[in-house]
């Protein structure tokens, strides 16, 4: 086997669920989903370095809230890849956070996707993208999308992906809360207050048509999230965040995924800045960011890897 040298850096994007239809909880504990993902320009960066003492460090906003033990999804990704490739998981991972923690934007899944790509490059395992997607699905429902990016429809638990016909660029103002929401708790609350429909849900037709036409106003009008009532039940202050964004002229506003991040679709990059300023001025978010989408999935952004010799 070739020997790899010093470090690989991979960047993976956050996601917004433009549409999220949730079915009734099944016997295996999962809910069938039909979701429309869009990858947006908030990123996690994972740097993988060979190490005889494997471990993980974290920097950036809310870094103290990220576990660094074996429960961390990026570490789990490295170990899963090593097992699949038959190599030792001798790697140190550093996560540079750019996605809200427990914010409904799949930051942990982005970490896992980035770790898979980084360790694959570092170790020279030569995994195909389909093999990485299979490993990603074992780690979590949103990990495959973080590998692929762009705009896609997710079925099953969200892990069965197909490309979505989508035109144009979309600009977002994101209202971020310091206190995250637990995804399992949001789903439990969803079960209590709504329950979901029987059978496999379908993506919203109006949303799919709006994306095909590249019409931001139609996309804004079609944004939908079946988990939003549950998120608002657990975090009622988010109602004010939604209202402020709407009053600032957002084309559409919703809670992203399981929350609590509020995503407001704007007319342009400049308008996104205006909506973000309104949320800041009203004090309805602990942090406010602007982002655009769709963007690509996990990709190499820096490497000093060289392969030497034959094993």
PDB file of C-alpha atoms in Angstrom:
ATOM      1  CA  UNK A   1       0.000   0.000   0.000  1.00  0.00           C
ATOM      2  CA  UNK A   2       1.154   3.556  -0.686  1.00  0.00           C
ATOM      3  CA  UNK A   3       2.175   5.740   2.218  1.00  0.00           C
ATOM      4  CA  UNK A   4       0.451   9.096   2.675  1.00  0.00           C
ATOM      5  CA  UNK A   5       1.946  12.310   3.984  1.00  0.00           C
ATOM      6  CA  UNK A   6       0.836  15.151   5.959  1.00  0.00           C
ATOM      7  CA  UNK A   7      -2.693  16.606   5.667  1.00  0.00           C
ATOM      8  CA  UNK A   8      -5.927  16.813   3.702  1.00  0.00           C
ATOM      9  CA  UNK A   9      -8.605  19.506   4.107  1.00  0.00           C
ATOM     10  CA  UNK A  10     -12.160  18.971   2.856  1.00  0.00           C
ATOM     11  CA  UNK A  11     -15.093  21.366   2.932  1.00  0.00           C
ATOM     12  CA  UNK A  12     -18.742  20.243   3.075  1.00  0.00           C
ATOM     13  CA  UNK A  13     -21.885  22.407   3.003  1.00  0.00           C
ATOM     14  CA  UNK A  14     -24.859  22.994   5.241  1.00  0.00           C
ATOM     15  CA  UNK A  15     -28.326  22.179   3.947  1.00  0.00           C
ATOM     16  CA  UNK A  16     -31.743  23.762   4.020  1.00  0.00           C
ATOM     17  CA  UNK A  17     -34.834  21.604   3.609  1.00  0.00           C
ATOM     18  CA  UNK A  18     -36.918  23.574   1.103  1.00  0.00           C
ATOM     19  CA  UNK A  19     -39.644  20.996   1.517  1.00  0.00           C
ATOM     20  CA  UNK A  20     -39.982  18.301   4.170  1.00  0.00           C
ATOM     21  CA  UNK A  21     -42.911  15.887   4.164  1.00  0.00           C
ATOM     22  CA  UNK A  22     -42.916  13.431   7.064  1.00  0.00           C
ATOM     23  CA  UNK A  23     -44.826  10.154   7.208  1.00  0.00           C
ATOM     24  CA  UNK A  24     -46.065   8.257  10.215  1.00  0.00           C
ATOM     25  CA  UNK A  25     -43.448   6.659  12.488  1.00  0.00           C
ATOM     26  CA  UNK A  26     -42.731   3.084  11.402  1.00  0.00           C
ATOM     27  CA  UNK A  27     -42.022  -0.058  13.414  1.00  0.00           C
ATOM     28  CA  UNK A  28     -38.257   0.479  13.045  1.00  0.00           C
ATOM     29  CA  UNK A  29     -38.587   3.887  14.724  1.00  0.00           C
ATOM     30  CA  UNK A  30     -37.933   5.885  11.571  1.00  0.00           C
ATOM     31  CA  UNK A  31     -40.273   8.208   9.719  1.00  0.00           C
ATOM     32  CA  UNK A  32     -40.458   7.944   5.918  1.00  0.00           C
ATOM     33  CA  UNK A  33     -39.521  11.284   4.382  1.00  0.00           C
ATOM     34  CA  UNK A  34     -39.832  13.135   1.126  1.00  0.00           C
ATOM     35  CA  UNK A  35     -37.531  16.117   1.303  1.00  0.00           C
ATOM     36  CA  UNK A  36     -36.027  18.627  -1.074  1.00  0.00           C
ATOM     37  CA  UNK A  37     -32.513  19.547   0.033  1.00  0.00           C
ATOM     38  CA  UNK A  38     -30.541  22.580  -1.057  1.00  0.00           C
ATOM     39  CA  UNK A  39     -26.854  22.869  -0.160  1.00  0.00           C
ATOM     40  CA  UNK A  40     -25.900  26.411   0.865  1.00  0.00           C
ATOM     41  CA  UNK A  41     -22.684  28.332   1.365  1.00  0.00           C
ATOM     42  CA  UNK A  42     -22.088  27.734   5.051  1.00  0.00           C
ATOM     43  CA  UNK A  43     -19.353  25.145   5.434  1.00  0.00           C
ATOM     44  CA  UNK A  44     -17.681  22.718   7.766  1.00  0.00           C
ATOM     45  CA  UNK A  45     -13.969  22.182   7.131  1.00  0.00           C
ATOM     46  CA  UNK A  46     -12.330  18.946   8.234  1.00  0.00           C
ATOM     47  CA  UNK A  47      -8.550  18.556   8.192  1.00  0.00           C
ATOM     48  CA  UNK A  48      -7.247  14.996   8.414  1.00  0.00           C
ATOM     49  CA  UNK A  49      -3.645  14.425   9.547  1.00  0.00           C
ATOM     50  CA  UNK A  50      -1.898  11.070  10.078  1.00  0.00           C
ATOM     51  CA  UNK A  51      -1.443  10.408  13.785  1.00  0.00           C
ATOM     52  CA  UNK A  52      -0.351   7.558  16.026  1.00  0.00           C
ATOM     53  CA  UNK A  53      -2.742   9.051  18.608  1.00  0.00           C
ATOM     54  CA  UNK A  54      -6.089   9.347  16.807  1.00  0.00           C
ATOM     55  CA  UNK A  55      -8.440  12.017  18.054  1.00  0.00           C
ATOM     56  CA  UNK A  56     -10.450  15.101  17.226  1.00  0.00           C
ATOM     57  CA  UNK A  57     -10.313  18.829  17.958  1.00  0.00           C
ATOM     58  CA  UNK A  58     -12.835  21.538  17.153  1.00  0.00           C
ATOM     59  CA  UNK A  59     -12.673  25.287  16.563  1.00  0.00           C
ATOM     60  CA  UNK A  60     -15.154  27.979  15.564  1.00  0.00           C
ATOM     61  CA  UNK A  61     -18.588  29.128  16.761  1.00  0.00           C
ATOM     62  CA  UNK A  62     -20.224  26.805  19.334  1.00  0.00           C
ATOM     63  CA  UNK A  63     -17.155  24.519  19.244  1.00  0.00           C
ATOM     64  CA  UNK A  64     -17.609  23.753  22.946  1.00  0.00           C
ATOM     65  CA  UNK A  65     -20.932  22.055  22.151  1.00  0.00           C
ATOM     66  CA  UNK A  66     -19.405  19.506  19.779  1.00  0.00           C
ATOM     67  CA  UNK A  67     -18.542  16.106  21.317  1.00  0.00           C
ATOM     68  CA  UNK A  68     -14.949  14.984  20.760  1.00  0.00           C
ATOM     69  CA  UNK A  69     -15.396  11.383  21.894  1.00  0.00           C
ATOM     70  CA  UNK A  70     -16.385   8.299  19.898  1.00  0.00           C
ATOM     71  CA  UNK A  71     -19.927   9.648  19.478  1.00  0.00           C
ATOM     72  CA  UNK A  72     -18.674  12.334  17.095  1.00  0.00           C
ATOM     73  CA  UNK A  73     -19.966  11.625  13.594  1.00  0.00           C
ATOM     74  CA  UNK A  74     -16.713  12.612  11.866  1.00  0.00           C
ATOM     75  CA  UNK A  75     -14.701  10.196  14.025  1.00  0.00           C
ATOM     76  CA  UNK A  76     -17.274   7.490  13.373  1.00  0.00           C
ATOM     77  CA  UNK A  77     -16.913   8.182   9.641  1.00  0.00           C
ATOM     78  CA  UNK A  78     -13.132   7.773   9.803  1.00  0.00           C
ATOM     79  CA  UNK A  79     -13.429   4.473  11.678  1.00  0.00           C
ATOM     80  CA  UNK A  80     -16.123   3.167   9.318  1.00  0.00           C
ATOM     81  CA  UNK A  81     -14.004   3.984   6.258  1.00  0.00           C
ATOM     82  CA  UNK A  82     -10.910   2.413   7.821  1.00  0.00           C
ATOM     83  CA  UNK A  83     -12.841  -0.766   8.561  1.00  0.00           C
ATOM     84  CA  UNK A  84     -14.245  -0.908   5.022  1.00  0.00           C
ATOM     85  CA  UNK A  85     -10.819  -0.286   3.464  1.00  0.00           C
ATOM     86  CA  UNK A  86      -8.881  -2.568   5.801  1.00  0.00           C
ATOM     87  CA  UNK A  87      -6.566   0.131   7.140  1.00  0.00           C
ATOM     88  CA  UNK A  88      -5.790   1.381  10.625  1.00  0.00           C
ATOM     89  CA  UNK A  89      -7.732   4.538  11.607  1.00  0.00           C
ATOM     90  CA  UNK A  90      -4.553   6.412  12.490  1.00  0.00           C
ATOM     91  CA  UNK A  91      -5.790   9.944  11.927  1.00  0.00           C
ATOM     92  CA  UNK A  92      -6.325  13.184  13.779  1.00  0.00           C
ATOM     93  CA  UNK A  93      -9.321  15.224  12.629  1.00  0.00           C
ATOM     94  CA  UNK A  94      -9.752  18.948  13.154  1.00  0.00           C
ATOM     95  CA  UNK A  95     -13.221  20.413  12.600  1.00  0.00           C
ATOM     96  CA  UNK A  96     -13.520  24.111  11.785  1.00  0.00           C
ATOM     97  CA  UNK A  97     -17.177  24.904  12.457  1.00  0.00           C
ATOM     98  CA  UNK A  98     -19.145  27.123  10.113  1.00  0.00           C
ATOM     99  CA  UNK A  99     -22.583  25.513  10.437  1.00  0.00           C
ATOM    100  CA  UNK A 100     -24.798  26.000  13.516  1.00  0.00           C
ATOM    101  CA  UNK A 101     -24.642  23.155  16.054  1.00  0.00           C
ATOM    102  CA  UNK A 102     -28.008  21.353  16.431  1.00  0.00           C
ATOM    103  CA  UNK A 103     -29.465  23.972  14.098  1.00  0.00           C
ATOM    104  CA  UNK A 104     -31.342  21.786  11.621  1.00  0.00           C
ATOM    105  CA  UNK A 105     -28.730  22.438   8.908  1.00  0.00           C
ATOM    106  CA  UNK A 106     -26.868  19.090   9.130  1.00  0.00           C
ATOM    107  CA  UNK A 107     -23.524  20.372  10.397  1.00  0.00           C
ATOM    108  CA  UNK A 108     -22.663  17.001  11.932  1.00  0.00           C
ATOM    109  CA  UNK A 109     -23.549  15.240   8.697  1.00  0.00           C
ATOM    110  CA  UNK A 110     -21.328  17.672   6.788  1.00  0.00           C
ATOM    111  CA  UNK A 111     -18.495  16.772   9.188  1.00  0.00           C
ATOM    112  CA  UNK A 112     -19.014  13.081   8.479  1.00  0.00           C
ATOM    113  CA  UNK A 113     -19.100  13.609   4.707  1.00  0.00           C
ATOM    114  CA  UNK A 114     -15.952  15.729   4.831  1.00  0.00           C
ATOM    115  CA  UNK A 115     -14.194  13.142   7.009  1.00  0.00           C
ATOM    116  CA  UNK A 116     -15.034  10.361   4.538  1.00  0.00           C
ATOM    117  CA  UNK A 117     -13.615  12.318   1.596  1.00  0.00           C
ATOM    118  CA  UNK A 118     -10.570  13.518   3.561  1.00  0.00           C
ATOM    119  CA  UNK A 119      -9.616  10.103   4.925  1.00  0.00           C
ATOM    120  CA  UNK A 120     -10.227   8.458   1.560  1.00  0.00           C
ATOM    121  CA  UNK A 121      -7.692  10.890   0.051  1.00  0.00           C
ATOM    122  CA  UNK A 122      -5.287  10.668   2.980  1.00  0.00           C
ATOM    123  CA  UNK A 123      -5.164   6.880   3.029  1.00  0.00           C
ATOM    124  CA  UNK A 124      -5.441   6.420  -0.735  1.00  0.00           C
ATOM    125  CA  UNK A 125      -8.293   3.936  -0.304  1.00  0.00           C
ATOM    126  CA  UNK A 126      -9.694   4.664  -3.777  1.00  0.00           C
ATOM    127  CA  UNK A 127     -13.332   4.363  -2.753  1.00  0.00           C
ATOM    128  CA  UNK A 128     -15.852   5.212  -5.486  1.00  0.00           C
ATOM    129  CA  UNK A 129     -18.419   7.933  -4.841  1.00  0.00           C
ATOM    130  CA  UNK A 130     -21.133   5.261  -4.683  1.00  0.00           C
ATOM    131  CA  UNK A 131     -19.173   3.395  -1.999  1.00  0.00           C
ATOM    132  CA  UNK A 132     -18.765   6.609  -0.006  1.00  0.00           C
ATOM    133  CA  UNK A 133     -22.512   7.249  -0.354  1.00  0.00           C
ATOM    134  CA  UNK A 134     -23.247   3.782   1.051  1.00  0.00           C
ATOM    135  CA  UNK A 135     -20.948   4.409   4.014  1.00  0.00           C
ATOM    136  CA  UNK A 136     -22.526   7.834   4.503  1.00  0.00           C
ATOM    137  CA  UNK A 137     -26.007   6.328   4.675  1.00  0.00           C
ATOM    138  CA  UNK A 138     -24.820   4.038   7.486  1.00  0.00           C
ATOM    139  CA  UNK A 139     -23.736   7.109   9.466  1.00  0.00           C
ATOM    140  CA  UNK A 140     -26.845   9.252   9.103  1.00  0.00           C
ATOM    141  CA  UNK A 141     -29.710  10.206   6.834  1.00  0.00           C
ATOM    142  CA  UNK A 142     -28.249  13.570   5.770  1.00  0.00           C
ATOM    143  CA  UNK A 143     -24.654  12.418   5.169  1.00  0.00           C
ATOM    144  CA  UNK A 144     -25.172  11.261   1.553  1.00  0.00           C
ATOM    145  CA  UNK A 145     -26.578  14.659   0.612  1.00  0.00           C
ATOM    146  CA  UNK A 146     -23.591  16.437   2.160  1.00  0.00           C
ATOM    147  CA  UNK A 147     -21.422  14.364  -0.186  1.00  0.00           C
ATOM    148  CA  UNK A 148     -23.490  15.272  -3.260  1.00  0.00           C
ATOM    149  CA  UNK A 149     -24.685  18.838  -2.594  1.00  0.00           C
ATOM    150  CA  UNK A 150     -26.601  20.989  -5.121  1.00  0.00           C
ATOM    151  CA  UNK A 151     -30.403  20.438  -4.969  1.00  0.00           C
ATOM    152  CA  UNK A 152     -31.778  16.941  -4.538  1.00  0.00           C
ATOM    153  CA  UNK A 153     -34.843  14.975  -3.502  1.00  0.00           C
ATOM    154  CA  UNK A 154     -34.348  12.632  -0.559  1.00  0.00           C
ATOM    155  CA  UNK A 155     -36.622   9.673   0.143  1.00  0.00           C
ATOM    156  CA  UNK A 156     -36.597   6.851   2.660  1.00  0.00           C
ATOM    157  CA  UNK A 157     -34.948   8.407   5.711  1.00  0.00           C
ATOM    158  CA  UNK A 158     -33.716  11.170   3.394  1.00  0.00           C
ATOM    159  CA  UNK A 159     -30.737   9.081   2.296  1.00  0.00           C
ATOM    160  CA  UNK A 160     -32.091   7.835  -1.059  1.00  0.00           C
ATOM    161  CA  UNK A 161     -31.183  10.702  -3.353  1.00  0.00           C
ATOM    162  CA  UNK A 162     -32.158  11.799  -6.835  1.00  0.00           C
ATOM    163  CA  UNK A 163     -31.190  15.092  -8.482  1.00  0.00           C
ATOM    164  CA  UNK A 164     -33.826  17.812  -8.500  1.00  0.00           C
ATOM    165  CA  UNK A 165     -34.325  19.856 -11.633  1.00  0.00           C
ATOM    166  CA  UNK A 166     -33.446  23.330 -10.408  1.00  0.00           C
ATOM    167  CA  UNK A 167     -32.486  26.586 -12.087  1.00  0.00           C
ATOM    168  CA  UNK A 168     -31.036  29.795 -10.720  1.00  0.00           C
ATOM    169  CA  UNK A 169     -29.351  30.912  -7.515  1.00  0.00           C
ATOM    170  CA  UNK A 170     -31.148  31.459  -4.223  1.00  0.00           C
ATOM    171  CA  UNK A 171     -30.173  33.889  -1.479  1.00  0.00           C
ATOM    172  CA  UNK A 172     -30.934  33.230   2.178  1.00  0.00           C
ATOM    173  CA  UNK A 173     -30.878  35.093   5.469  1.00  0.00           C
ATOM    174  CA  UNK A 174     -30.459  32.656   8.358  1.00  0.00           C
ATOM    175  CA  UNK A 175     -31.537  33.384  11.912  1.00  0.00           C
ATOM    176  CA  UNK A 176     -29.437  31.181  14.195  1.00  0.00           C
ATOM    177  CA  UNK A 177     -30.167  30.371  17.842  1.00  0.00           C
ATOM    178  CA  UNK A 178     -27.526  29.636  20.461  1.00  0.00           C
ATOM    179  CA  UNK A 179     -29.724  26.952  21.999  1.00  0.00           C
ATOM    180  CA  UNK A 180     -30.196  24.070  19.581  1.00  0.00           C
ATOM    181  CA  UNK A 181     -33.052  21.610  19.289  1.00  0.00           C
ATOM    182  CA  UNK A 182     -32.723  17.840  19.623  1.00  0.00           C
ATOM    183  CA  UNK A 183     -33.833  16.163  16.398  1.00  0.00           C
ATOM    184  CA  UNK A 184     -35.219  13.076  18.232  1.00  0.00           C
ATOM    185  CA  UNK A 185     -37.196  15.357  20.545  1.00  0.00           C
ATOM    186  CA  UNK A 186     -38.632  17.280  17.595  1.00  0.00           C
ATOM    187  CA  UNK A 187     -39.755  14.020  15.998  1.00  0.00           C
ATOM    188  CA  UNK A 188     -41.296  12.842  19.286  1.00  0.00           C
ATOM    189  CA  UNK A 189     -43.232  16.093  19.508  1.00  0.00           C
ATOM    190  CA  UNK A 190     -44.272  15.710  15.862  1.00  0.00           C
ATOM    191  CA  UNK A 191     -45.654  12.248  16.724  1.00  0.00           C
ATOM    192  CA  UNK A 192     -47.594  13.687  19.652  1.00  0.00           C
ATOM    193  CA  UNK A 193     -49.189  16.672  17.921  1.00  0.00           C
ATOM    194  CA  UNK A 194     -49.449  15.580  14.264  1.00  0.00           C
ATOM    195  CA  UNK A 195     -48.486  11.950  13.759  1.00  0.00           C
ATOM    196  CA  UNK A 196     -47.867  12.188  10.014  1.00  0.00           C
ATOM    197  CA  UNK A 197     -49.623  10.605   7.076  1.00  0.00           C
ATOM    198  CA  UNK A 198     -49.710   6.879   6.369  1.00  0.00           C
ATOM    199  CA  UNK A 199     -47.517   5.522   3.599  1.00  0.00           C
ATOM    200  CA  UNK A 200     -44.690   7.162   1.695  1.00  0.00           C
ATOM    201  CA  UNK A 201     -44.990  10.949   1.458  1.00  0.00           C
ATOM    202  CA  UNK A 202     -44.350  12.774  -1.826  1.00  0.00           C
ATOM    203  CA  UNK A 203     -42.345  15.934  -2.522  1.00  0.00           C
ATOM    204  CA  UNK A 204     -44.486  19.046  -2.855  1.00  0.00           C
ATOM    205  CA  UNK A 205     -45.459  19.458  -6.523  1.00  0.00           C
ATOM    206  CA  UNK A 206     -45.635  23.244  -6.399  1.00  0.00           C
ATOM    207  CA  UNK A 207     -42.113  23.398  -4.977  1.00  0.00           C
ATOM    208  CA  UNK A 208     -40.694  21.050  -7.617  1.00  0.00           C
ATOM    209  CA  UNK A 209     -42.335  23.065 -10.401  1.00  0.00           C
ATOM    210  CA  UNK A 210     -41.045  26.344  -8.933  1.00  0.00           C
ATOM    211  CA  UNK A 211     -37.477  24.990  -8.812  1.00  0.00           C
ATOM    212  CA  UNK A 212     -37.723  23.791 -12.417  1.00  0.00           C
ATOM    213  CA  UNK A 213     -38.832  27.242 -13.530  1.00  0.00           C
ATOM    214  CA  UNK A 214     -36.163  29.000 -11.454  1.00  0.00           C
ATOM    215  CA  UNK A 215     -38.754  31.389  -9.991  1.00  0.00           C
ATOM    216  CA  UNK A 216     -37.672  32.539  -6.482  1.00  0.00           C
ATOM    217  CA  UNK A 217     -41.108  33.988  -5.670  1.00  0.00           C
ATOM    218  CA  UNK A 218     -42.796  30.673  -6.486  1.00  0.00           C
ATOM    219  CA  UNK A 219     -40.151  28.779  -4.505  1.00  0.00           C
ATOM    220  CA  UNK A 220     -40.713  31.090  -1.534  1.00  0.00           C
ATOM    221  CA  UNK A 221     -44.465  30.519  -1.670  1.00  0.00           C
ATOM    222  CA  UNK A 222     -43.990  26.740  -1.781  1.00  0.00           C
ATOM    223  CA  UNK A 223     -41.540  26.310   1.136  1.00  0.00           C
ATOM    224  CA  UNK A 224     -42.977  23.741   3.543  1.00  0.00           C
ATOM    225  CA  UNK A 225     -41.780  21.826   6.608  1.00  0.00           C
ATOM    226  CA  UNK A 226     -43.978  19.277   8.365  1.00  0.00           C
ATOM    227  CA  UNK A 227     -41.664  19.456  11.415  1.00  0.00           C
ATOM    228  CA  UNK A 228     -42.145  23.201  11.862  1.00  0.00           C
ATOM    229  CA  UNK A 229     -45.180  22.954  14.195  1.00  0.00           C
ATOM    230  CA  UNK A 230     -43.202  20.606  16.467  1.00  0.00           C
ATOM    231  CA  UNK A 231     -40.171  22.910  16.449  1.00  0.00           C
ATOM    232  CA  UNK A 232     -42.392  25.891  17.322  1.00  0.00           C
ATOM    233  CA  UNK A 233     -44.030  23.906  20.115  1.00  0.00           C
ATOM    234  CA  UNK A 234     -40.586  23.337  21.659  1.00  0.00           C
ATOM    235  CA  UNK A 235     -39.228  26.818  20.854  1.00  0.00           C
ATOM    236  CA  UNK A 236     -42.206  29.208  20.609  1.00  0.00           C
ATOM    237  CA  UNK A 237     -39.938  32.263  20.413  1.00  0.00           C
ATOM    238  CA  UNK A 238     -39.135  31.250  16.839  1.00  0.00           C
ATOM    239  CA  UNK A 239     -42.552  32.548  15.789  1.00  0.00           C
ATOM    240  CA  UNK A 240     -41.242  36.071  16.259  1.00  0.00           C
ATOM    241  CA  UNK A 241     -38.187  35.292  14.126  1.00  0.00           C
ATOM    242  CA  UNK A 242     -40.455  34.051  11.331  1.00  0.00           C
ATOM    243  CA  UNK A 243     -42.655  37.149  11.560  1.00  0.00           C
ATOM    244  CA  UNK A 244     -39.746  39.605  11.497  1.00  0.00           C
ATOM    245  CA  UNK A 245     -38.324  37.963   8.372  1.00  0.00           C
ATOM    246  CA  UNK A 246     -41.728  38.009   6.671  1.00  0.00           C
ATOM    247  CA  UNK A 247     -42.217  41.680   7.515  1.00  0.00           C
ATOM    248  CA  UNK A 248     -38.784  42.410   6.025  1.00  0.00           C
ATOM    249  CA  UNK A 249     -40.140  41.188   2.697  1.00  0.00           C
ATOM    250  CA  UNK A 250     -38.784  37.643   2.560  1.00  0.00           C
ATOM    251  CA  UNK A 251     -40.263  35.624  -0.311  1.00  0.00           C
ATOM    252  CA  UNK A 252     -40.770  32.715   2.059  1.00  0.00           C
ATOM    253  CA  UNK A 253     -39.705  31.752   5.572  1.00  0.00           C
ATOM    254  CA  UNK A 254     -39.483  28.415   7.362  1.00  0.00           C
ATOM    255  CA  UNK A 255     -37.715  26.547  10.119  1.00  0.00           C
ATOM    256  CA  UNK A 256     -34.920  24.513   8.528  1.00  0.00           C
ATOM    257  CA  UNK A 257     -35.277  20.773   9.147  1.00  0.00           C
ATOM    258  CA  UNK A 258     -35.735  20.048  12.845  1.00  0.00           C
ATOM    259  CA  UNK A 259     -34.789  23.641  13.725  1.00  0.00           C
ATOM    260  CA  UNK A 260     -34.192  26.003  15.324  1.00  0.00           C
ATOM    261  CA  UNK A 261     -32.487  27.880  12.436  1.00  0.00           C
ATOM    262  CA  UNK A 262     -34.972  30.069  10.555  1.00  0.00           C
ATOM    263  CA  UNK A 263     -34.296  30.325   6.803  1.00  0.00           C
ATOM    264  CA  UNK A 264     -35.672  33.324   4.923  1.00  0.00           C
ATOM    265  CA  UNK A 265     -35.543  33.359   1.113  1.00  0.00           C
ATOM    266  CA  UNK A 266     -34.628  36.766  -0.276  1.00  0.00           C
ATOM    267  CA  UNK A 267     -34.939  38.385  -3.704  1.00  0.00           C
ATOM    268  CA  UNK A 268     -31.206  38.992  -4.068  1.00  0.00           C
ATOM    269  CA  UNK A 269     -27.952  39.023  -2.146  1.00  0.00           C
ATOM    270  CA  UNK A 270     -28.585  42.640  -1.171  1.00  0.00           C
ATOM    271  CA  UNK A 271     -32.115  41.831   0.000  1.00  0.00           C
ATOM    272  CA  UNK A 272     -30.764  38.910   2.076  1.00  0.00           C
ATOM    273  CA  UNK A 273     -28.537  41.428   3.863  1.00  0.00           C
ATOM    274  CA  UNK A 274     -31.590  43.613   4.517  1.00  0.00           C
ATOM    275  CA  UNK A 275     -33.599  40.706   5.953  1.00  0.00           C
ATOM    276  CA  UNK A 276     -30.634  39.666   8.093  1.00  0.00           C
ATOM    277  CA  UNK A 277     -30.304  43.236   9.400  1.00  0.00           C
ATOM    278  CA  UNK A 278     -33.992  43.249  10.347  1.00  0.00           C
ATOM    279  CA  UNK A 279     -33.565  40.029  12.362  1.00  0.00           C
ATOM    280  CA  UNK A 280     -30.488  41.481  14.066  1.00  0.00           C
ATOM    281  CA  UNK A 281     -32.220  44.779  14.887  1.00  0.00           C
ATOM    282  CA  UNK A 282     -35.256  42.991  16.330  1.00  0.00           C
ATOM    283  CA  UNK A 283     -33.066  40.741  18.495  1.00  0.00           C
ATOM    284  CA  UNK A 284     -34.872  37.596  17.348  1.00  0.00           C
ATOM    285  CA  UNK A 285     -31.712  35.575  16.613  1.00  0.00           C
ATOM    286  CA  UNK A 286     -28.450  35.059  18.471  1.00  0.00           C
ATOM    287  CA  UNK A 287     -26.514  35.146  15.198  1.00  0.00           C
ATOM    288  CA  UNK A 288     -27.487  35.988  11.631  1.00  0.00           C
ATOM    289  CA  UNK A 289     -25.759  34.829   8.462  1.00  0.00           C
ATOM    290  CA  UNK A 290     -26.347  35.141   4.746  1.00  0.00           C
ATOM    291  CA  UNK A 291     -25.813  32.241   2.368  1.00  0.00           C
ATOM    292  CA  UNK A 292     -26.490  31.279  -1.230  1.00  0.00           C
ATOM    293  CA  UNK A 293     -27.355  28.021  -2.903  1.00  0.00           C
ATOM    294  CA  UNK A 294     -27.175  25.605  -4.472  1.00  0.00           C
ATOM    295  CA  UNK A 295     -23.504  24.720  -3.953  1.00  0.00           C
ATOM    296  CA  UNK A 296     -21.554  21.506  -4.460  1.00  0.00           C
ATOM    297  CA  UNK A 297     -21.024  18.737  -1.944  1.00  0.00           C
ATOM    298  CA  UNK A 298     -17.930  17.702   0.031  1.00  0.00           C
ATOM    299  CA  UNK A 299     -14.741  18.481  -1.852  1.00  0.00           C
ATOM    300  CA  UNK A 300     -11.013  18.762  -1.374  1.00  0.00           C
ATOM    301  CA  UNK A 301      -9.866  22.321  -0.694  1.00  0.00           C
ATOM    302  CA  UNK A 302      -6.302  21.726   0.437  1.00  0.00           C
ATOM    303  CA  UNK A 303      -3.824  18.894   0.518  1.00  0.00           C
ATOM    304  CA  UNK A 304      -0.170  18.210   1.094  1.00  0.00           C
ATOM    305  CA  UNK A 305      -0.642  14.512   0.442  1.00  0.00           C
ATOM    306  CA  UNK A 306       1.901  12.605  -1.561  1.00  0.00           C
ATOM    307  CA  UNK A 307       2.003   8.859  -2.060  1.00  0.00           C
ATOM    308  CA  UNK A 308       5.365   7.164  -1.854  1.00  0.00           C
ATOM    309  CA  UNK A 309       6.571   3.655  -2.260  1.00  0.00           C
ATOM    310  CA  UNK A 310       4.731   0.365  -2.568  1.00  0.00           C
ATOM    311  CA  UNK A 311       3.664  -1.833   0.271  1.00  0.00           C
TER     312      UNK A 311
END
